[in-house]
């Protein structure tokens, strides 16, 4: 769905609701430039000419401070475990770099010729950010705008103009204003109760000047402020009006100016409201009255009290959980994302890692998922398009596109941010399910040192590798990390029998889930990690359906046999018949991605692939 600047505010409530309902949010950025491969490389390379992570960070940071985010894609994915599907809502936004002029802040950015050529080759409309883009204001820019607004209201903080002794014209102008003010103050009647200061010759019939210029206006303001504390000045087009000081009126004027300022800031914050919703930020400045508009911006009738209450409930839901943020090759995008919506980047990569982990306790890079088990991550096939094409062969997990977002069902606009964020979401769902089914992460997790403050738990495989049917962990310890959005809990069937399940495309045919069993997990995380019986091999797309499950029941448990028995043995007691009627087919089971509170994400989560560096990865937190 394309969201334009003119329709953003009316659609903001639905966008916030989509984020609140999301299991995770995938993002992608299109930029006006990136770090240049032709720039002078810093000294200190190690490991055969590779950069350190700090050097790559500094290089990317420098580019983020120079170039502009032109387009951002956001795909909100909702998990429906009752139906066993993921519902995607992809959004595409152009980002308007133009700022409200009266905010008194500037935004300077550049275009890189290579980046422009690349974007144009993919039919990117370079004028669209300016004509259709959604405004935005970073936290740092908002703070600066507020500081300047308060300074404008505090007239005592306005710097004085020093008039040089040889500037006879300015000195004469100030003296004329002083004489007019003294004459007006010495009047014998209360009328007129104001004095207009205009150019000296304004009363002449041949006068053609437009009025006082800005320099002359400042001189009038300065004179009254310094010599006449019982008077105040009001700027008018072409002249200055002087009136007696009235505290009540001054307070009302300041309140009006601040209200107008807040309305401008709210509109200018624009897309950052979505980012604040993701990180549990403050949304109280949003006026609930914008909910009283249709998606096209037309006013509609609503119960404002009900709407306000619903909005407060929405804010509470967003504050309770943090969004799981997902991207592909996320290191560069994450740096630009922070610079765009938060502000100045720290100098040290370690500080950046810590800040991002505080904002998003769980960040997932699908490029890291795709290359983690590869012996050579640099040369592994891990482009977004290749991964999506390969994983589309898998029938599960099931992914649906919401009916209000049909654009990418038929269209595939390569390197459109909304489409790429949609591909990233699809890759995460299917690739994580595929990796968990093989159990590759188990040995690595066992080798990890225990964490006393750990909020993640081993995902048990009761129900086999049929992903999403496992018994959920009992929950994190009290006082654990900030809660992230995870799946709804499921009830345990109570069965300890060998599982029926789905097996997805193998990564390594020589490794079976049963070979990945761990005997050394801590007592707090004991769980079964067994798979299919040794020696048996299922089809890569085979799965146990409802009828297969029924076929494995004993004669006492088979619902069909039970029903036949209930009919033929009518002489049984009412209690016996009631017990027989309680037997029903087992609930359907679905293949789902690993829950975010499972140990799977201790191995794959919060790690960004950074090829070309000695470290190879950037660990967040």
Coordinates of C-alpha atoms in Angstrom, one line a residue:
X1 CA 0.0 0.0 0.0
X2 CA 1.4 3.4 -1.0
X3 CA 0.8 6.0 1.7
X4 CA 1.3 9.6 0.6
X5 CA 1.8 12.8 2.6
X6 CA -1.7 14.1 2.0
X7 CA -3.3 10.9 3.3
X8 CA -0.8 10.0 6.1
X9 CA -2.6 11.6 9.0
X10 CA -6.0 10.1 8.3
X11 CA -4.3 6.7 7.9
X12 CA -2.2 7.1 11.1
X13 CA -4.6 5.3 13.4
X14 CA -4.7 2.2 11.2
X15 CA -0.9 2.2 10.9
X16 CA -0.5 2.4 14.6
X17 CA -3.0 -0.4 15.0
X18 CA -1.1 -2.6 12.5
X19 CA 2.1 -2.1 14.5
X20 CA 0.3 -2.9 17.8
X21 CA -1.0 -6.2 16.3
X22 CA 2.2 -7.2 14.6
X23 CA 4.3 -10.2 15.5
X24 CA 7.2 -8.4 13.9
X25 CA 7.9 -5.5 11.6
X26 CA 10.2 -5.7 8.5
X27 CA 11.8 -2.5 7.1
X28 CA 13.8 -1.5 4.1
X29 CA 15.3 1.9 3.0
X30 CA 16.2 3.5 -0.3
X31 CA 18.9 6.2 0.1
X32 CA 20.2 9.2 -1.9
X33 CA 23.7 7.8 -1.4
X34 CA 25.9 5.3 0.4
X35 CA 29.5 5.2 1.5
X36 CA 31.7 5.4 -1.6
X37 CA 33.9 2.5 -2.6
X38 CA 36.2 5.0 -4.2
X39 CA 36.9 7.0 -1.0
X40 CA 40.3 6.9 0.7
X41 CA 40.4 3.9 2.9
X42 CA 41.6 4.5 6.5
X43 CA 44.8 2.9 7.7
X44 CA 44.9 0.1 10.1
X45 CA 43.4 -2.7 8.0
X46 CA 43.8 -6.2 9.4
X47 CA 43.2 -9.8 8.2
X48 CA 44.2 -9.4 4.6
X49 CA 43.0 -5.9 4.1
X50 CA 39.6 -6.1 5.8
X51 CA 38.2 -3.2 7.8
X52 CA 37.5 -3.4 11.4
X53 CA 33.9 -3.1 12.5
X54 CA 34.6 0.3 13.9
X55 CA 36.1 1.5 10.6
X56 CA 33.0 0.3 8.7
X57 CA 30.8 2.0 11.2
X58 CA 32.6 5.3 10.9
X59 CA 32.4 5.1 7.1
X60 CA 28.7 4.3 7.1
X61 CA 28.0 7.0 9.8
X62 CA 29.7 9.6 7.6
X63 CA 27.5 8.7 4.7
X64 CA 24.3 8.7 6.8
X65 CA 25.1 12.2 7.9
X66 CA 25.5 13.3 4.3
X67 CA 22.7 11.5 2.4
X68 CA 18.9 11.3 2.7
X69 CA 16.5 8.5 3.3
X70 CA 14.2 8.8 0.2
X71 CA 11.8 5.9 0.7
X72 CA 11.0 3.5 3.5
X73 CA 9.1 0.2 3.4
X74 CA 7.4 -1.2 6.5
X75 CA 5.7 -4.6 6.5
X76 CA 3.7 -5.4 9.6
X77 CA 3.2 -9.2 10.0
X78 CA 0.5 -10.6 12.3
X79 CA 0.6 -14.2 13.5
X80 CA -2.6 -16.1 13.5
X81 CA -1.9 -19.4 15.3
X82 CA -5.5 -20.5 15.3
X83 CA -5.4 -20.7 11.5
X84 CA -1.7 -21.3 11.2
X85 CA -1.0 -18.3 8.9
X86 CA 1.0 -15.1 8.8
X87 CA -0.8 -12.0 7.5
X88 CA 1.4 -9.4 5.9
X89 CA 0.5 -5.7 5.6
X90 CA 3.2 -4.0 3.4
X91 CA 3.4 -0.2 3.3
X92 CA 5.5 2.0 1.0
X93 CA 6.3 5.6 2.0
X94 CA 8.3 8.3 0.2
X95 CA 10.0 10.5 2.8
X96 CA 9.8 14.3 2.3
X97 CA 13.0 16.1 3.4
X98 CA 11.4 19.5 3.3
X99 CA 10.9 21.1 6.7
X100 CA 8.2 23.5 7.9
X101 CA 9.8 26.9 7.4
X102 CA 8.6 28.4 10.6
X103 CA 10.3 25.7 12.7
X104 CA 13.5 27.7 12.0
X105 CA 15.7 24.6 11.5
X106 CA 17.5 23.5 8.3
X107 CA 18.1 20.1 6.8
X108 CA 21.1 19.8 4.4
X109 CA 21.6 16.6 2.3
X110 CA 23.2 15.4 -0.8
X111 CA 22.7 13.1 -3.8
X112 CA 25.3 10.6 -5.0
X113 CA 25.4 10.2 -8.7
X114 CA 25.9 6.5 -8.6
X115 CA 22.9 6.1 -6.2
X116 CA 20.7 8.3 -8.5
X117 CA 21.7 6.2 -11.5
X118 CA 20.8 3.0 -9.7
X119 CA 17.4 4.4 -8.5
X120 CA 16.5 5.7 -12.0
X121 CA 17.4 2.3 -13.5
X122 CA 14.7 0.8 -11.3
X123 CA 12.1 3.5 -12.3
X124 CA 12.4 5.4 -9.0
X125 CA 10.6 8.8 -9.4
X126 CA 13.1 11.3 -8.0
X127 CA 10.4 14.0 -7.6
X128 CA 8.1 11.8 -5.6
X129 CA 9.7 12.4 -2.1
X130 CA 9.1 16.2 -2.5
X131 CA 5.6 15.9 -4.0
X132 CA 4.1 12.9 -2.4
X133 CA 6.4 12.2 0.6
X134 CA 5.4 12.0 4.2
X135 CA 7.1 14.5 6.5
X136 CA 9.3 13.5 9.4
X137 CA 11.2 15.1 12.2
X138 CA 13.9 13.3 14.2
X139 CA 14.0 13.5 18.0
X140 CA 17.0 15.7 17.8
X141 CA 15.4 18.1 15.3
X142 CA 12.3 18.3 17.4
X143 CA 14.3 19.2 20.5
X144 CA 16.1 22.0 18.6
X145 CA 12.8 23.3 17.2
X146 CA 11.4 23.5 20.7
X147 CA 14.4 25.3 22.0
X148 CA 14.2 27.9 19.2
X149 CA 10.4 28.4 19.7
X150 CA 10.9 29.1 23.4
X151 CA 13.7 31.5 22.7
X152 CA 11.4 33.4 20.3
X153 CA 8.8 33.7 23.1
X154 CA 11.4 35.0 25.6
X155 CA 12.0 38.4 24.2
X156 CA 14.7 39.1 26.9
X157 CA 16.9 36.5 25.2
X158 CA 16.9 38.3 21.8
X159 CA 20.3 39.7 21.1
X160 CA 20.6 43.5 20.8
X161 CA 21.8 45.3 17.6
X162 CA 24.8 47.5 18.4
X163 CA 24.5 50.7 16.3
X164 CA 27.8 52.2 15.3
X165 CA 28.4 55.9 15.9
X166 CA 28.9 56.5 12.2
X167 CA 25.5 54.9 11.3
X168 CA 23.7 58.2 11.4
X169 CA 20.6 57.0 9.5
X170 CA 19.9 54.3 12.1
X171 CA 20.5 56.6 15.0
X172 CA 18.1 59.1 13.6
X173 CA 15.5 56.5 13.1
X174 CA 15.7 55.4 16.7
X175 CA 15.6 59.0 17.9
X176 CA 12.4 59.6 15.8
X177 CA 10.7 56.5 17.3
X178 CA 11.7 57.6 20.8
X179 CA 10.1 61.0 20.3
X180 CA 6.9 59.5 18.8
X181 CA 6.6 57.2 21.8
X182 CA 7.2 60.0 24.3
X183 CA 4.6 62.2 22.6
X184 CA 2.0 59.4 22.6
X185 CA 2.6 58.6 26.3
X186 CA 2.2 62.3 27.2
X187 CA -1.3 62.5 25.6
X188 CA -4.1 63.9 27.8
X189 CA -6.7 61.3 26.7
X190 CA -6.7 57.5 26.7
X191 CA -7.4 57.5 23.0
X192 CA -5.8 56.1 20.9
X193 CA -4.6 53.2 23.1
X194 CA -2.0 52.1 20.6
X195 CA 0.8 53.7 18.5
X196 CA 1.9 52.6 15.0
X197 CA 5.5 53.1 14.1
X198 CA 5.8 53.4 10.3
X199 CA 8.4 54.9 7.9
X200 CA 8.8 58.6 8.5
X201 CA 7.2 59.7 5.2
X202 CA 4.2 57.3 5.2
X203 CA 1.8 60.1 5.6
X204 CA 2.9 61.8 2.4
X205 CA 0.7 61.4 -0.7
X206 CA 3.7 60.4 -2.8
X207 CA 4.9 57.8 -0.3
X208 CA 5.7 54.5 -2.2
X209 CA 7.7 52.5 0.3
X210 CA 6.3 49.1 1.5
X211 CA 6.9 49.8 5.2
X212 CA 9.5 49.1 7.8
X213 CA 12.1 46.5 6.9
X214 CA 13.2 43.7 9.3
X215 CA 16.2 45.7 10.5
X216 CA 14.1 48.7 11.4
X217 CA 11.5 46.5 13.1
X218 CA 14.2 45.0 15.3
X219 CA 15.4 48.4 16.3
X220 CA 11.8 49.3 17.4
X221 CA 11.5 46.1 19.4
X222 CA 14.9 46.7 21.0
X223 CA 14.1 50.3 22.0
X224 CA 10.7 49.5 23.6
X225 CA 12.1 46.4 25.4
X226 CA 15.1 48.5 26.8
X227 CA 13.5 51.8 27.7
X228 CA 9.7 51.3 28.1
X229 CA 9.0 48.2 30.3
X230 CA 5.3 49.2 30.6
X231 CA 4.9 48.8 26.8
X232 CA 5.0 45.9 24.4
X233 CA 5.5 45.7 20.6
X234 CA 3.4 43.7 18.1
X235 CA 4.8 43.1 14.7
X236 CA 2.4 43.9 11.8
X237 CA 3.0 43.8 8.0
X238 CA 5.0 46.9 7.3
X239 CA 4.9 48.5 10.7
X240 CA 5.2 47.9 14.5
X241 CA 2.2 48.5 16.8
X242 CA 3.0 49.6 20.4
X243 CA 0.4 48.9 23.2
X244 CA 0.4 49.0 27.0
X245 CA 1.7 45.8 28.7
X246 CA -1.1 43.4 29.8
X247 CA 0.1 40.2 31.6
X248 CA -3.2 38.3 30.9
X249 CA -3.0 39.2 27.2
X250 CA 0.7 38.3 27.0
X251 CA 0.0 34.9 28.5
X252 CA -2.8 34.2 26.1
X253 CA -0.6 35.2 23.2
X254 CA 2.1 32.9 24.3
X255 CA -0.4 30.0 24.8
X256 CA -1.8 30.6 21.3
X257 CA 1.7 30.6 19.7
X258 CA 2.7 27.4 21.5
X259 CA -0.5 25.7 20.4
X260 CA 0.1 26.6 16.8
X261 CA 3.7 25.5 17.2
X262 CA 2.7 22.1 18.7
X263 CA 0.3 21.6 15.7
X264 CA 3.1 22.2 13.3
X265 CA 5.4 19.9 15.1
X266 CA 2.8 17.1 15.3
X267 CA 2.3 17.3 11.5
X268 CA 6.1 17.5 10.8
X269 CA 6.9 14.5 13.1
X270 CA 4.9 12.5 10.6
X271 CA 6.4 9.1 9.9
X272 CA 8.4 9.2 13.2
X273 CA 5.1 8.5 15.0
X274 CA 5.3 4.9 13.6
X275 CA 8.9 4.6 14.8
X276 CA 7.9 5.9 18.3
X277 CA 5.1 3.3 18.4
X278 CA 7.7 0.5 17.7
X279 CA 10.1 1.6 20.5
X280 CA 7.4 2.3 23.1
X281 CA 7.8 6.1 22.7
X282 CA 5.5 8.8 23.8
X283 CA 2.4 9.3 21.5
X284 CA 0.5 11.6 23.8
X285 CA 0.9 14.6 21.5
X286 CA -1.2 13.0 18.8
X287 CA -4.6 14.7 18.6
X288 CA -7.3 11.9 18.7
X289 CA -9.4 14.2 16.5
X290 CA -7.4 12.9 13.5
X291 CA -9.2 9.6 14.1
X292 CA -12.4 11.4 13.0
X293 CA -11.4 11.4 9.4
X294 CA -11.8 8.9 6.6
X295 CA -8.6 7.4 4.9
X296 CA -9.0 10.1 2.2
X297 CA -9.0 12.8 4.8
X298 CA -12.7 13.6 4.8
X299 CA -14.3 14.5 8.2
X300 CA -16.6 11.8 9.6
X301 CA -18.8 11.6 12.6
X302 CA -17.4 9.8 15.6
X303 CA -17.9 9.7 19.3
X304 CA -14.8 11.6 20.4
X305 CA -14.9 10.2 23.9
X306 CA -14.9 6.6 22.7
X307 CA -12.2 7.4 20.1
X308 CA -10.0 9.0 22.8
X309 CA -10.5 6.0 25.1
X310 CA -9.6 3.6 22.3
X311 CA -6.5 5.6 21.5
X312 CA -5.3 5.5 25.1
X313 CA -5.8 1.7 25.1
X314 CA -3.8 1.5 21.9
X315 CA -1.0 3.5 23.5
X316 CA -1.0 1.2 26.5
X317 CA -0.7 -1.9 24.2
X318 CA 2.3 -0.3 22.4
X319 CA 4.1 0.6 25.6
X320 CA 3.6 -2.9 27.0
X321 CA 5.6 -4.6 24.2
X322 CA 8.5 -3.7 21.9
X323 CA 8.5 -4.4 18.2
X324 CA 10.7 -7.1 16.8
X325 CA 12.6 -5.3 14.0
X326 CA 13.6 -7.2 10.9
X327 CA 15.7 -6.3 7.9
X328 CA 18.0 -7.8 5.2
X329 CA 21.7 -6.8 5.3
X330 CA 20.5 -4.5 8.1
X331 CA 23.8 -2.9 9.3
X332 CA 23.7 0.1 6.9
X333 CA 19.9 0.5 7.0
X334 CA 20.0 0.5 10.8
X335 CA 22.6 3.3 10.9
X336 CA 20.6 5.4 8.5
X337 CA 17.3 4.6 10.3
X338 CA 18.7 5.9 13.6
X339 CA 20.2 9.1 12.0
X340 CA 16.9 9.8 10.2
X341 CA 14.4 9.3 13.2
X342 CA 16.5 9.8 16.3
X343 CA 19.5 12.0 15.6
X344 CA 23.2 12.2 15.9
X345 CA 25.0 8.9 15.8
X346 CA 27.5 8.0 18.5
X347 CA 31.2 7.9 17.6
X348 CA 31.8 4.3 18.9
X349 CA 30.2 1.3 17.3
X350 CA 29.9 -0.2 20.8
X351 CA 27.7 2.7 21.9
X352 CA 25.5 2.3 18.7
X353 CA 25.1 -1.4 19.5
X354 CA 24.0 -0.7 23.0
X355 CA 21.5 2.1 22.0
X356 CA 19.9 0.0 19.3
X357 CA 19.4 -2.9 21.8
X358 CA 17.7 -0.5 24.2
X359 CA 15.4 0.7 21.5
X360 CA 14.7 -2.8 20.0
X361 CA 15.5 -5.7 22.3
X362 CA 15.2 -8.1 19.3
X363 CA 16.6 -7.2 15.9
X364 CA 16.9 -9.8 13.2
X365 CA 19.0 -9.7 10.0
X366 CA 17.8 -12.2 7.5
X367 CA 21.2 -12.0 5.7
X368 CA 22.8 -13.3 8.9
X369 CA 20.2 -16.1 9.1
X370 CA 21.0 -17.1 5.5
X371 CA 24.8 -17.1 6.0
X372 CA 25.2 -18.3 9.6
X373 CA 25.6 -21.9 8.7
X374 CA 27.8 -21.2 5.6
X375 CA 31.5 -21.9 5.7
X376 CA 32.1 -18.7 3.7
X377 CA 29.5 -16.1 4.5
X378 CA 30.9 -13.6 1.9
X379 CA 30.3 -15.9 -1.0
X380 CA 27.1 -17.5 0.1
X381 CA 24.0 -16.9 -2.0
X382 CA 22.1 -14.5 0.2
X383 CA 20.6 -11.8 -1.9
X384 CA 17.0 -11.0 -0.9
X385 CA 15.5 -12.0 -4.3
X386 CA 17.4 -15.3 -4.5
X387 CA 16.3 -16.2 -1.0
X388 CA 12.7 -15.4 -1.6
X389 CA 12.7 -17.4 -4.9
X390 CA 14.2 -20.4 -3.2
X391 CA 12.0 -20.3 -0.1
X392 CA 8.8 -19.8 -2.1
X393 CA 9.1 -23.5 -3.0
X394 CA 8.2 -24.3 0.6
X395 CA 4.5 -24.7 1.2
X396 CA 4.7 -23.8 4.9
X397 CA 4.5 -21.6 6.9
X398 CA 1.5 -20.2 5.1
X399 CA 1.8 -16.4 4.3
X400 CA -1.2 -14.3 3.3
X401 CA -1.3 -10.7 2.1
X402 CA -4.1 -8.6 3.7
X403 CA -6.9 -7.9 1.3
X404 CA -6.3 -4.1 1.7
X405 CA -2.7 -4.5 0.5
X406 CA -3.0 -6.2 -2.9
X407 CA -0.2 -4.3 -4.7
X408 CA 2.6 -6.8 -4.4
X409 CA 0.4 -9.8 -5.2
X410 CA 0.8 -9.1 -8.9
X411 CA 3.4 -6.4 -9.1
X412 CA 7.1 -7.0 -8.2
X413 CA 8.8 -3.6 -8.3
X414 CA 12.4 -4.4 -7.5
X415 CA 14.1 -2.1 -5.1
X416 CA 10.9 -0.4 -4.0
X417 CA 11.3 -0.2 -0.3
X418 CA 7.8 -1.5 0.5
X419 CA 8.3 -4.5 -1.8
X420 CA 11.7 -5.3 -0.4
X421 CA 10.4 -5.1 3.2
X422 CA 7.6 -7.6 2.1
X423 CA 10.2 -10.0 0.7
X424 CA 12.2 -9.7 3.9
X425 CA 9.2 -10.6 6.0
X426 CA 8.5 -13.7 3.8
X427 CA 12.2 -14.8 4.0
X428 CA 12.2 -14.5 7.8
X429 CA 9.1 -16.6 8.3
X430 CA 10.1 -19.4 6.0
X431 CA 13.9 -19.4 6.6
X432 CA 13.6 -19.4 10.4
X433 CA 11.1 -22.3 10.2
X434 CA 13.4 -24.2 7.9
X435 CA 16.4 -23.6 10.2
X436 CA 14.6 -24.7 13.3
X437 CA 13.3 -27.8 11.7
X438 CA 16.9 -29.0 11.0
X439 CA 18.0 -28.2 14.6
X440 CA 21.3 -26.6 13.5
X441 CA 21.2 -24.1 16.3
X442 CA 21.1 -26.6 19.2
X443 CA 24.7 -27.5 19.5
X444 CA 25.7 -23.8 19.2
X445 CA 23.2 -22.9 21.9
X446 CA 24.5 -25.6 24.2
X447 CA 28.0 -24.2 23.9
X448 CA 26.9 -20.7 24.8
X449 CA 27.6 -19.5 28.3
X450 CA 24.6 -19.4 30.6
X451 CA 23.0 -16.0 31.2
X452 CA 21.5 -15.3 34.6
X453 CA 19.4 -12.5 33.2
X454 CA 18.2 -14.6 30.3
X455 CA 14.7 -13.9 29.1
X456 CA 14.7 -16.6 26.4
X457 CA 14.1 -20.3 26.8
X458 CA 14.7 -23.4 24.8
X459 CA 11.8 -24.2 22.4
X460 CA 10.7 -27.7 23.2
X461 CA 9.8 -30.0 20.3
X462 CA 6.8 -31.7 21.8
X463 CA 4.9 -32.5 18.6
X464 CA 8.1 -33.1 16.6
X465 CA 9.4 -30.6 14.1
X466 CA 5.8 -29.5 13.4
X467 CA 6.8 -25.9 14.1
X468 CA 4.5 -23.9 16.3
X469 CA 2.9 -26.8 18.1
X470 CA 5.6 -27.0 20.9
X471 CA 4.7 -26.5 24.5
X472 CA 5.7 -22.8 25.2
X473 CA 8.2 -22.2 28.0
X474 CA 6.9 -21.3 31.4
X475 CA 8.0 -17.7 30.8
X476 CA 10.9 -15.5 31.6
X477 CA 12.1 -14.9 35.1
X478 CA 10.8 -12.0 37.0
X479 CA 12.6 -8.8 36.3
X480 CA 13.8 -10.1 32.9
X481 CA 14.3 -8.1 29.7
X482 CA 11.7 -5.9 28.2
X483 CA 8.9 -7.9 26.8
X484 CA 8.8 -8.3 23.1
X485 CA 5.9 -9.3 20.9
X486 CA 5.6 -13.0 20.8
X487 CA 3.1 -15.7 19.8
X488 CA 0.0 -16.5 21.8
X489 CA 0.5 -19.4 24.2
X490 CA -0.8 -22.8 23.2
X491 CA -2.1 -25.6 25.4
X492 CA -0.2 -28.8 25.8
X493 CA -1.9 -31.9 24.4
X494 CA -0.2 -33.9 27.1
X495 CA 1.0 -36.6 24.7
X496 CA 4.5 -38.0 25.1
X497 CA 4.3 -40.3 22.1
X498 CA 6.5 -40.0 19.1
X499 CA 5.5 -37.0 17.1
X500 CA 3.9 -36.5 13.7
X501 CA 5.2 -33.4 12.0
X502 CA 6.3 -31.3 9.1
X503 CA 9.8 -31.5 7.8
X504 CA 10.9 -28.7 5.6
X505 CA 13.8 -28.4 3.1
X506 CA 17.0 -29.8 4.7
X507 CA 20.1 -27.6 5.0
X508 CA 22.4 -30.5 5.6
X509 CA 21.1 -34.0 4.6
X510 CA 23.7 -35.6 6.9
X511 CA 22.3 -34.0 10.0
X512 CA 19.0 -35.1 11.4
X513 CA 17.1 -33.4 14.2
X514 CA 17.7 -36.5 16.5
X515 CA 21.4 -36.1 16.0
X516 CA 21.1 -32.6 17.3
X517 CA 19.8 -33.7 20.8
X518 CA 21.6 -32.0 23.7
X519 CA 22.2 -33.6 27.0
X520 CA 23.9 -30.6 28.7
X521 CA 21.1 -27.9 28.9
X522 CA 20.7 -26.3 32.3
X523 CA 17.9 -27.6 34.5
X524 CA 16.0 -24.4 33.9
X525 CA 15.9 -25.0 30.2
X526 CA 15.5 -28.8 29.9
X527 CA 13.4 -29.7 26.9
X528 CA 13.1 -32.4 24.3
X529 CA 14.8 -31.8 21.0
X530 CA 14.1 -35.1 19.4
X531 CA 12.8 -35.6 15.9
X532 CA 11.8 -38.3 13.6
X533 CA 12.7 -41.9 14.4
X534 CA 16.2 -43.0 13.4
X535 CA 16.3 -44.6 10.0
X536 CA 13.0 -43.2 8.8
X537 CA 13.0 -40.4 6.3
X538 CA 10.0 -38.3 5.4
X539 CA 9.5 -36.4 2.2
X540 CA 10.8 -32.8 2.5
X541 CA 7.2 -31.5 2.1
X542 CA 5.4 -34.3 3.9
X543 CA 3.3 -33.5 6.9
X544 CA 0.8 -35.3 9.1
X545 CA -2.7 -34.2 8.4
X546 CA -5.8 -34.6 10.5
X547 CA -6.6 -38.0 9.1
X548 CA -3.0 -39.3 9.6
X549 CA -3.3 -38.4 13.3
X550 CA -6.6 -40.2 13.6
X551 CA -5.0 -43.3 12.0
X552 CA -2.5 -43.5 14.8
X553 CA -5.0 -43.6 17.6
X554 CA -5.7 -46.8 19.4
X555 CA -9.2 -48.4 19.1
X556 CA -10.2 -46.8 22.4
X557 CA -9.2 -43.4 21.2
X558 CA -10.4 -43.4 17.6
X559 CA -13.4 -41.1 17.4
X560 CA -15.0 -43.0 14.5
X561 CA -14.8 -46.3 16.5
X562 CA -16.1 -44.6 19.6
X563 CA -19.1 -43.2 17.7
X564 CA -19.9 -46.6 16.3
X565 CA -19.6 -48.2 19.7
X566 CA -21.9 -45.5 21.2
X567 CA -24.6 -46.3 18.6
X568 CA -24.3 -50.1 18.9
X569 CA -24.2 -50.2 22.7
X570 CA -27.2 -48.1 23.5
X571 CA -27.6 -50.0 26.8
X572 CA -24.7 -48.2 28.3
X573 CA -25.2 -45.8 31.2
X574 CA -25.7 -42.0 30.6
X575 CA -22.3 -41.4 32.3
X576 CA -20.5 -43.8 30.0
X577 CA -22.2 -42.2 26.9
X578 CA -21.3 -38.7 28.1
X579 CA -17.6 -39.8 28.5
X580 CA -17.6 -41.2 25.0
X581 CA -19.0 -38.0 23.5
X582 CA -16.1 -36.1 25.0
X583 CA -13.7 -37.8 22.7
X584 CA -13.0 -35.5 19.7
X585 CA -10.4 -35.3 16.9
X586 CA -7.2 -33.6 17.9
X587 CA -6.8 -29.9 17.1
X588 CA -5.1 -29.2 13.7
X589 CA -1.4 -28.4 13.9
X590 CA 0.5 -25.9 11.8
X591 CA 4.1 -25.1 10.8
X592 CA 5.1 -21.8 12.4
X593 CA 8.3 -19.9 12.8
X594 CA 10.1 -20.3 16.2
X595 CA 8.7 -18.2 19.0
X596 CA 10.7 -15.1 19.8
X597 CA 11.2 -16.3 23.4
X598 CA 12.9 -19.6 22.3
X599 CA 16.6 -20.4 22.3
X600 CA 16.6 -20.3 18.5
X601 CA 16.8 -16.5 18.6
X602 CA 19.7 -16.5 21.1
X603 CA 21.7 -18.0 18.3
X604 CA 20.2 -16.0 15.3
X605 CA 18.8 -12.8 16.9
X606 CA 20.6 -9.5 17.5
X607 CA 23.4 -10.3 15.1
X608 CA 24.0 -8.3 11.9
X609 CA 26.0 -9.6 9.0
X610 CA 28.8 -7.2 8.0
X611 CA 30.8 -8.7 5.2
X612 CA 34.2 -7.3 4.4
X613 CA 35.1 -6.7 8.1
X614 CA 37.4 -8.7 10.3
X615 CA 34.6 -9.5 12.8
X616 CA 32.1 -10.4 10.1
X617 CA 29.2 -9.6 12.4
X618 CA 27.9 -6.8 14.6
X619 CA 26.4 -8.1 17.8
X620 CA 23.8 -5.9 19.4
X621 CA 23.4 -5.5 23.1

